[in-house]
Short mmCIF file of C-alpha atoms and ligand atoms in Angstrom, two decimals:
data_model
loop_
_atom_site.label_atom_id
_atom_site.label_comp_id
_atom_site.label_asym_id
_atom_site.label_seq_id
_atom_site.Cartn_x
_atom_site.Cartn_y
_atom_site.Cartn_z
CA UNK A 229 7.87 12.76 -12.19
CA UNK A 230 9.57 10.53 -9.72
CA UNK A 231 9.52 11.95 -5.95
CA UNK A 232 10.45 10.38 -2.55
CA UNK A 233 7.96 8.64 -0.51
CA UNK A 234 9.51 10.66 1.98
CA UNK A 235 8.04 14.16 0.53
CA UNK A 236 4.81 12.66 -0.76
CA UNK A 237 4.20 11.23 3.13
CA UNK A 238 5.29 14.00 5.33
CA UNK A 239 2.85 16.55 2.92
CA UNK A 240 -0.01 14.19 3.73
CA UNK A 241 0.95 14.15 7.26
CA UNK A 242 1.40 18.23 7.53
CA UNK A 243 -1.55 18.34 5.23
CA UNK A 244 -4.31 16.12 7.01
CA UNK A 245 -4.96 14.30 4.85
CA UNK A 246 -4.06 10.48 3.14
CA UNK A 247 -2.78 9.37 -0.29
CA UNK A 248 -3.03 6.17 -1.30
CA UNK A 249 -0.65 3.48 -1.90
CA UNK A 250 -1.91 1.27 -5.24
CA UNK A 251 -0.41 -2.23 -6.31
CA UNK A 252 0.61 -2.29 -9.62
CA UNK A 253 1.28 -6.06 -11.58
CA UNK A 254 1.55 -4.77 -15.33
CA UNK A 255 1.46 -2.25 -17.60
CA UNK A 256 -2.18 -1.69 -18.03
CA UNK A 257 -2.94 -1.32 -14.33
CA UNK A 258 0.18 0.51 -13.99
CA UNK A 259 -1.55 3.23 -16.66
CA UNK A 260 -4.75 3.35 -15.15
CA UNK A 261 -3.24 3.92 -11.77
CA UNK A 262 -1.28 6.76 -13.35
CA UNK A 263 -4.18 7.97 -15.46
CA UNK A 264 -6.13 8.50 -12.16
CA UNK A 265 -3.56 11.00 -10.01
CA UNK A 266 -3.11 12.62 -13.94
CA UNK A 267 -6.66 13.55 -14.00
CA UNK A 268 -7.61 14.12 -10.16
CA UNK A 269 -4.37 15.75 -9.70
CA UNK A 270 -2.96 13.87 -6.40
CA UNK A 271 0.03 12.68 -5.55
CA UNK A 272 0.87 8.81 -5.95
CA UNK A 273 2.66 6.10 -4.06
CA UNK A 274 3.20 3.04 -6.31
CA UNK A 275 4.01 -0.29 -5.27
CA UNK A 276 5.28 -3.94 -6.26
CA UNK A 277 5.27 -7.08 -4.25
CA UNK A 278 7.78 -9.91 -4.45
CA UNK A 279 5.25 -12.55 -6.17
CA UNK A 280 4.83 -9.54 -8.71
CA UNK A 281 8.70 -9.22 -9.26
CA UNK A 282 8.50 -12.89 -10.01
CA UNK A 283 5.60 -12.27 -12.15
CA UNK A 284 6.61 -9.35 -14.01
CA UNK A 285 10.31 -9.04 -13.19
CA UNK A 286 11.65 -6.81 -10.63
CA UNK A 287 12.99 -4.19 -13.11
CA UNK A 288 11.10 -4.52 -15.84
CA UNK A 289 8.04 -3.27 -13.65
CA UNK A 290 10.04 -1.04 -12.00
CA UNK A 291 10.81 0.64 -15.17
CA UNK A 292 7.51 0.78 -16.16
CA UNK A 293 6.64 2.24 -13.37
CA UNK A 294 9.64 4.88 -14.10
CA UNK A 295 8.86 5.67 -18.02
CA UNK A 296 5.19 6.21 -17.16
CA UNK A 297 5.94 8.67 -14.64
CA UNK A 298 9.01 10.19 -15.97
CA UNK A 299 8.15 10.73 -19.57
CA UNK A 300 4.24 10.00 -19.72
CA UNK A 301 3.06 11.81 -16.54
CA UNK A 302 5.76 14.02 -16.00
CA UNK A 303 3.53 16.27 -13.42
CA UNK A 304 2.47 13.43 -11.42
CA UNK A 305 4.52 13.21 -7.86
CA UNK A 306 4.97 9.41 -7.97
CA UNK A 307 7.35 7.23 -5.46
CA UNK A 308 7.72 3.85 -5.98
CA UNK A 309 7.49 1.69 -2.89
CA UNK A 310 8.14 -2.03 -2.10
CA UNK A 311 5.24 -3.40 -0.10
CA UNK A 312 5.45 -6.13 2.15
CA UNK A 313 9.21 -7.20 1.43
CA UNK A 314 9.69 -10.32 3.61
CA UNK A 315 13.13 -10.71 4.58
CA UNK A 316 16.46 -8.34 3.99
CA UNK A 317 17.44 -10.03 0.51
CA UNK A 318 14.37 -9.02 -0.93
CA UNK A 319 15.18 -5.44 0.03
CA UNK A 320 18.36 -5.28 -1.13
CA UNK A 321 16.98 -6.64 -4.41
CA UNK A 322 14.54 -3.73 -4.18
CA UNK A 323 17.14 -0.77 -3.56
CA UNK A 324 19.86 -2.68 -6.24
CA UNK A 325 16.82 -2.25 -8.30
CA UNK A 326 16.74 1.51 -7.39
CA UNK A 327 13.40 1.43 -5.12
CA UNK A 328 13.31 4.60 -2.99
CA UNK A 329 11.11 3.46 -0.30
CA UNK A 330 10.34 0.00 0.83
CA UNK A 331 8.89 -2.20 3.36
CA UNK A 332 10.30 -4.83 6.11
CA UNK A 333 7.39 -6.90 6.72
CA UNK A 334 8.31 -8.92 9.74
CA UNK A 335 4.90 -8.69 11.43
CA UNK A 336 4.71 -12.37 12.09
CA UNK A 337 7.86 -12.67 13.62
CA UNK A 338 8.24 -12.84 17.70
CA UNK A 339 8.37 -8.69 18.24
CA UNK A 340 12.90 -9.21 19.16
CA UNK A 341 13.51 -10.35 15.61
CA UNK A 342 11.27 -7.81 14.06
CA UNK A 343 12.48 -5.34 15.84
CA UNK A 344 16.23 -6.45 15.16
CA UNK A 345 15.46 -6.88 11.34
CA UNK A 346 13.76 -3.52 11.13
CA UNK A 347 16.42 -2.06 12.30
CA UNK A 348 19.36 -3.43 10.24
CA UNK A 349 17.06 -3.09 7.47
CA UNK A 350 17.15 0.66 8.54
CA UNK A 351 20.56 0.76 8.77
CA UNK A 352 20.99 -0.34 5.35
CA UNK A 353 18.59 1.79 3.49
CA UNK A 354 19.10 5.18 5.80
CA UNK A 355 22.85 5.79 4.67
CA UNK A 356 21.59 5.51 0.83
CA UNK A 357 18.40 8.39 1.64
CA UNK A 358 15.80 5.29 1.01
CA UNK A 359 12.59 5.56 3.41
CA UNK A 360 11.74 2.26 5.75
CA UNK A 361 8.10 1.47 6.33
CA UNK A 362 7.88 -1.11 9.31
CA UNK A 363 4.95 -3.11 10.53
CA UNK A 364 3.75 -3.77 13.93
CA UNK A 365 0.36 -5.71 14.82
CA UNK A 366 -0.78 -7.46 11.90
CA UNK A 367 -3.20 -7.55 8.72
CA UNK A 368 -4.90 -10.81 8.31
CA UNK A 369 -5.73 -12.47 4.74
CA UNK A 370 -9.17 -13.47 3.43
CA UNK A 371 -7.45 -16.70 2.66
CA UNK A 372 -6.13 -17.18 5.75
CA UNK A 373 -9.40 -17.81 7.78
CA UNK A 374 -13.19 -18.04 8.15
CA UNK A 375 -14.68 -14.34 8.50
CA UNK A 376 -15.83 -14.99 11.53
CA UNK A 377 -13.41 -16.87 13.09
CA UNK A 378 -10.93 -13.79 13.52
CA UNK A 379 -9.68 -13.53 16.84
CA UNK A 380 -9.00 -9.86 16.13
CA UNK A 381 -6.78 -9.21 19.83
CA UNK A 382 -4.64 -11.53 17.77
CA UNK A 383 -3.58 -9.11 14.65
CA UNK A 384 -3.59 -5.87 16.98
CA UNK A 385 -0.99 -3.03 17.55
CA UNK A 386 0.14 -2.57 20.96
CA UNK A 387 0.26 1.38 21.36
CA UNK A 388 3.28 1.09 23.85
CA UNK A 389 5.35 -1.41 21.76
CA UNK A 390 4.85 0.57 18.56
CA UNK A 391 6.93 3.20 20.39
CA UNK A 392 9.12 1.60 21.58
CA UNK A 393 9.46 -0.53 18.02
CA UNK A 394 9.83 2.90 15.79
CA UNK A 395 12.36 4.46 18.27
CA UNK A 396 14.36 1.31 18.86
CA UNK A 397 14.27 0.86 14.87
CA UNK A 398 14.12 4.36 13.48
CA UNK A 399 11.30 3.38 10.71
CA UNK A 400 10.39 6.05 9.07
CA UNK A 401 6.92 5.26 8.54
CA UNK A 402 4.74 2.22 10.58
CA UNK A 403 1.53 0.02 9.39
CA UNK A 404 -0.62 -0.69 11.74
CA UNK A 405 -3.41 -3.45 12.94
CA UNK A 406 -6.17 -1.87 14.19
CA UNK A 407 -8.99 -4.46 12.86
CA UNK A 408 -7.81 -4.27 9.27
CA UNK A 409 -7.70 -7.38 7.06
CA UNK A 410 -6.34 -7.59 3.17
CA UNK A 411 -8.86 -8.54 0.93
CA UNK A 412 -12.56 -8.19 0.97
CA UNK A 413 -13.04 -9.43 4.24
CA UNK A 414 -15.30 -8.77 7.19
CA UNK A 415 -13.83 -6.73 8.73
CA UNK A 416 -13.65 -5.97 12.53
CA UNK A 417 -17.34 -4.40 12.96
CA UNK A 418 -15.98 -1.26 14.51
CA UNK A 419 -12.41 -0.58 14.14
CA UNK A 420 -10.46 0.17 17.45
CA UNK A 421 -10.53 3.54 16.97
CA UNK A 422 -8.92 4.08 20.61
CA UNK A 423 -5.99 2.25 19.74
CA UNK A 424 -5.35 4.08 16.82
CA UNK A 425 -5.71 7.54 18.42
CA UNK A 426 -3.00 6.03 21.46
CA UNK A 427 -0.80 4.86 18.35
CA UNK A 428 -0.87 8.44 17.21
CA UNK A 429 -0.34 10.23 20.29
CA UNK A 430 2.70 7.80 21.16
CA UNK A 431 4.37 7.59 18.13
CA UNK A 432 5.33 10.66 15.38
CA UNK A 433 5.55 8.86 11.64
CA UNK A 434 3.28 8.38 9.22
CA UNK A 435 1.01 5.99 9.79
CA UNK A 436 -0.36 3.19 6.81
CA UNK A 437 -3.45 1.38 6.90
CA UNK A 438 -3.57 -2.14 4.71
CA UNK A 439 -5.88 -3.67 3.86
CA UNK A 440 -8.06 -1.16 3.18
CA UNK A 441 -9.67 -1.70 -0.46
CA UNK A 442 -13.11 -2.06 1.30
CA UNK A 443 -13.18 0.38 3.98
CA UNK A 444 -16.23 1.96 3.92
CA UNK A 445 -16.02 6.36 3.37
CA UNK A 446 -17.10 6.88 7.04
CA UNK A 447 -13.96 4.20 8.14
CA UNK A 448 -11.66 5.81 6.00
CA UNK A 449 -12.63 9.37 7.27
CA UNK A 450 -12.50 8.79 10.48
CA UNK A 451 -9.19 6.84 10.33
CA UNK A 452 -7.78 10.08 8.63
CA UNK A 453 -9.09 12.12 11.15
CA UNK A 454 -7.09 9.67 13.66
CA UNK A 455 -4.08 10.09 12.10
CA UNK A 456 -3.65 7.47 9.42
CA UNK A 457 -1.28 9.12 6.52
CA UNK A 458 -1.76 6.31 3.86
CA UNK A 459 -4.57 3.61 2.55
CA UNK A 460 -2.60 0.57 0.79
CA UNK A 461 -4.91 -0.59 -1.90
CA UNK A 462 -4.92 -3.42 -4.43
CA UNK A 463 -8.02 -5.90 -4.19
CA UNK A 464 -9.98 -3.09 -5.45
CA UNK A 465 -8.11 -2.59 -8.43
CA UNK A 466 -8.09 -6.04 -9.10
CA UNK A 467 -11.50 -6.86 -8.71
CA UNK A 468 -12.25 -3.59 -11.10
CA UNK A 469 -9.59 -4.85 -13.92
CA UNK A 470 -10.94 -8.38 -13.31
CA UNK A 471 -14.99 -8.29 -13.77
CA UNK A 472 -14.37 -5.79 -16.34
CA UNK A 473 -12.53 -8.76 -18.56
CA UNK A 474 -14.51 -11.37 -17.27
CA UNK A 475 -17.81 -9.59 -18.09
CA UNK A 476 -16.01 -8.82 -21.64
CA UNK A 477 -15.44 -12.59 -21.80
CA UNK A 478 -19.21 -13.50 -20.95
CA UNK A 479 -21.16 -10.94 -22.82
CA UNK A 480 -19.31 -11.06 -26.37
CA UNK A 481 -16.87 -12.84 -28.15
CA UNK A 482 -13.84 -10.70 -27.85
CA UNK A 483 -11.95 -11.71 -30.90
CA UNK A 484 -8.16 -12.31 -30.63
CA UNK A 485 -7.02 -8.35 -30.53
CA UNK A 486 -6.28 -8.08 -26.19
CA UNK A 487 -6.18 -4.20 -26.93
CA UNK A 488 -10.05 -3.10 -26.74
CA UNK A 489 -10.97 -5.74 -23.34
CA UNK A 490 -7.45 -4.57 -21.77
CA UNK A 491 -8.25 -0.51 -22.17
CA UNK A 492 -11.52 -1.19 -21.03
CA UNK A 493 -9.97 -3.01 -17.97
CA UNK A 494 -7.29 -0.54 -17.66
CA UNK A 495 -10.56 2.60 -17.74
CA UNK A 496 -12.13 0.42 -14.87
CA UNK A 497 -9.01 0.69 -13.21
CA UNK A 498 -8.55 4.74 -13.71
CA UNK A 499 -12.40 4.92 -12.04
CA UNK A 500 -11.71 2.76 -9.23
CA UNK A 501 -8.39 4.79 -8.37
CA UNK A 502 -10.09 7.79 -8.73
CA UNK A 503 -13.00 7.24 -6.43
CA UNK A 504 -10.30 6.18 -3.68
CA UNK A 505 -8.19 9.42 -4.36
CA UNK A 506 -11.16 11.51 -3.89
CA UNK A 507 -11.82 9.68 -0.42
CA UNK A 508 -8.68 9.89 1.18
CA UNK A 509 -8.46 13.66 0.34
CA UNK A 510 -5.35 13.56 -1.90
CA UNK A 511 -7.04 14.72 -5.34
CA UNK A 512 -6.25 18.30 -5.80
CA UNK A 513 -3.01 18.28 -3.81
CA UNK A 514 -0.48 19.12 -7.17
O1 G3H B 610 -0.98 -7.02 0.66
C1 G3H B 610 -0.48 -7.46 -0.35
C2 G3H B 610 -1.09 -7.79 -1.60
O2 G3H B 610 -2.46 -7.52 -1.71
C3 G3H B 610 -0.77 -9.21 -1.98
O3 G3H B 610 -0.16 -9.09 -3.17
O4 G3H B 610 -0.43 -11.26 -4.38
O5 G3H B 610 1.24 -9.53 -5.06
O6 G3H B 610 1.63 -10.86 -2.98
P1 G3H B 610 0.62 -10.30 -3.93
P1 13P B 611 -6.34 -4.84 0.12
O1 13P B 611 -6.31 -6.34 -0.03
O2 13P B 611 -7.40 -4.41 1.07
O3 13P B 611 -6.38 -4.14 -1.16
O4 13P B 611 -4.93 -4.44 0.82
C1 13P B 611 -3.78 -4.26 0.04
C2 13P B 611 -2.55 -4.14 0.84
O5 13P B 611 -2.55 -4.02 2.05
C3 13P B 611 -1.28 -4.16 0.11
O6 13P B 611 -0.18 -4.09 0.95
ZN1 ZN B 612 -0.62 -5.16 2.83
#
């Protein structure tokens, strides 16, 4: 069944514990997503990028998204969420679309104009009962540099400014950079697990980690225990749906039916999802 982001996040919060947030480009990941939470019984936040509503088109995998839960995993809490929308047209596209909970993602703007599209973004969505996720500090992408060239004081979240930031905007939830990078990427050696605790203590929403396919079960743990409410997650469900074709591909001749390789991808997907539910402490919590 379709729930707010808003109830699935402020359970996890009161609960201790993290759910995680998985990208979705299709129908078959969509399903193994959903077949995951079905069988570990946790709740679910789903979400779609821009490139993927160019990919897939907005409402068709919103729908999707919709049916599955609605009529296919009707005990499954599920909220659908835009992640990383990049200026206020794309959420408006999102909410016209009827998105409950979505994302500014002005974390690479000077901190005035992301703090002054935040908050008209906020104004927009509040009145209409849609949840705001804003980002301070930022995530780095594996394309985006040599491993080891990070200059990690670079992506950070300043503890102070994040207060200021969610009060001044009224997000209603905030991602944070606390040596977190998207993709499978080195990641800072040891997190800044100060910073995070400060971030926590200063500021009273729930708090999302990206980036965090390859966070390790003691990292993930112990960013719980410091307060982080939510893991975004999609490299690992690629790279599961992925090798699982491409091995397919390179071991047999698959024929011209896509329906065995694609439930095998979409099973690979279920197990990956699964693994990450049970680590973030979310399976068991419907
Ligand atoms: O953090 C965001 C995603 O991993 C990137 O997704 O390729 O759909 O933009 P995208
Ligand atoms: P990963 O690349 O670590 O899966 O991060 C995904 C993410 O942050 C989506 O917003
Ligand atoms: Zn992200």
């Amino acid at each position: 069944m379709l729930v707010s982001a808003k109830e699935i996040l402020t359970k996890a919060k009161e609960g201790g514990y993290a759910v995680g947030a998985f990208n979705t480009i299709n129908l078959e990941i969509t399903q193994g997503i959903m077949a995951a939470a079905a069988e570990v019984r946790s709740p679910l936040i789903i979400q779609v990028t821009e490139k993927t509503f160019d990919y897939a088109g907005g409402r068709m995998i919103y729908e999707i998204i919709k049916k599955l839960a609605e009529d296919y995993n009707p005990e499954v809490p599920v909220a659908i969420h835009l992640d990383h929308g990049g200026s206020f047209e794309a959420v408006q596209r999102a909410v016209e679309i009827g998105f409950d909970s979505v994302m500014y993602d002005g974390s690479r703007k000077p901190f005035n104009d992301n703090l002054r599209i935040t908050k008209s973004v906020v104004e927009f969505c509040h009145p209409k009962g849609i949840w705001v996720q804003g980002e301070l500090g930022n995530v780095p992408y594996v394309s985006e540099h040599k491993m080891e060239d990070v200059d990690w004081d670079k992506y950070m979240t300043d503890p102070d400014q994040a207060k200021e930031f969610v009060e001044a905007t009224g997000v209603d939830t905030l991602a944070v950079g606390i040596g977190n990078a998207h993709g499978f990427f080195k990641e800072r050696e040891v997190p800044d697990w100060k910073r995070l605790s400060k971030i926590r203590e200063l500021v009273d929403v729930p708090l999302i980690m990206h980036g965090a396919s390859d966070w390790e079960d003691g990292k993930a743990k112990e960013a719980i225990k410091r307060g982080v409410n939510c893991f975004n997650i999609d490299t690992n469900t690629r790279l599961a749906f992925m090798s699982t074709l491409s091995s397919e591909f390179k071991n047999s001749d698959p024929g011209i039916d896509p329906r065995p390789v694609l439930e095998q991808a979409r099973e690979a997907v279920k197990h990956s999802v699964m693994k990450k539910m049970e680590l973030f402490g979310s399976a068991g919590k419907f």
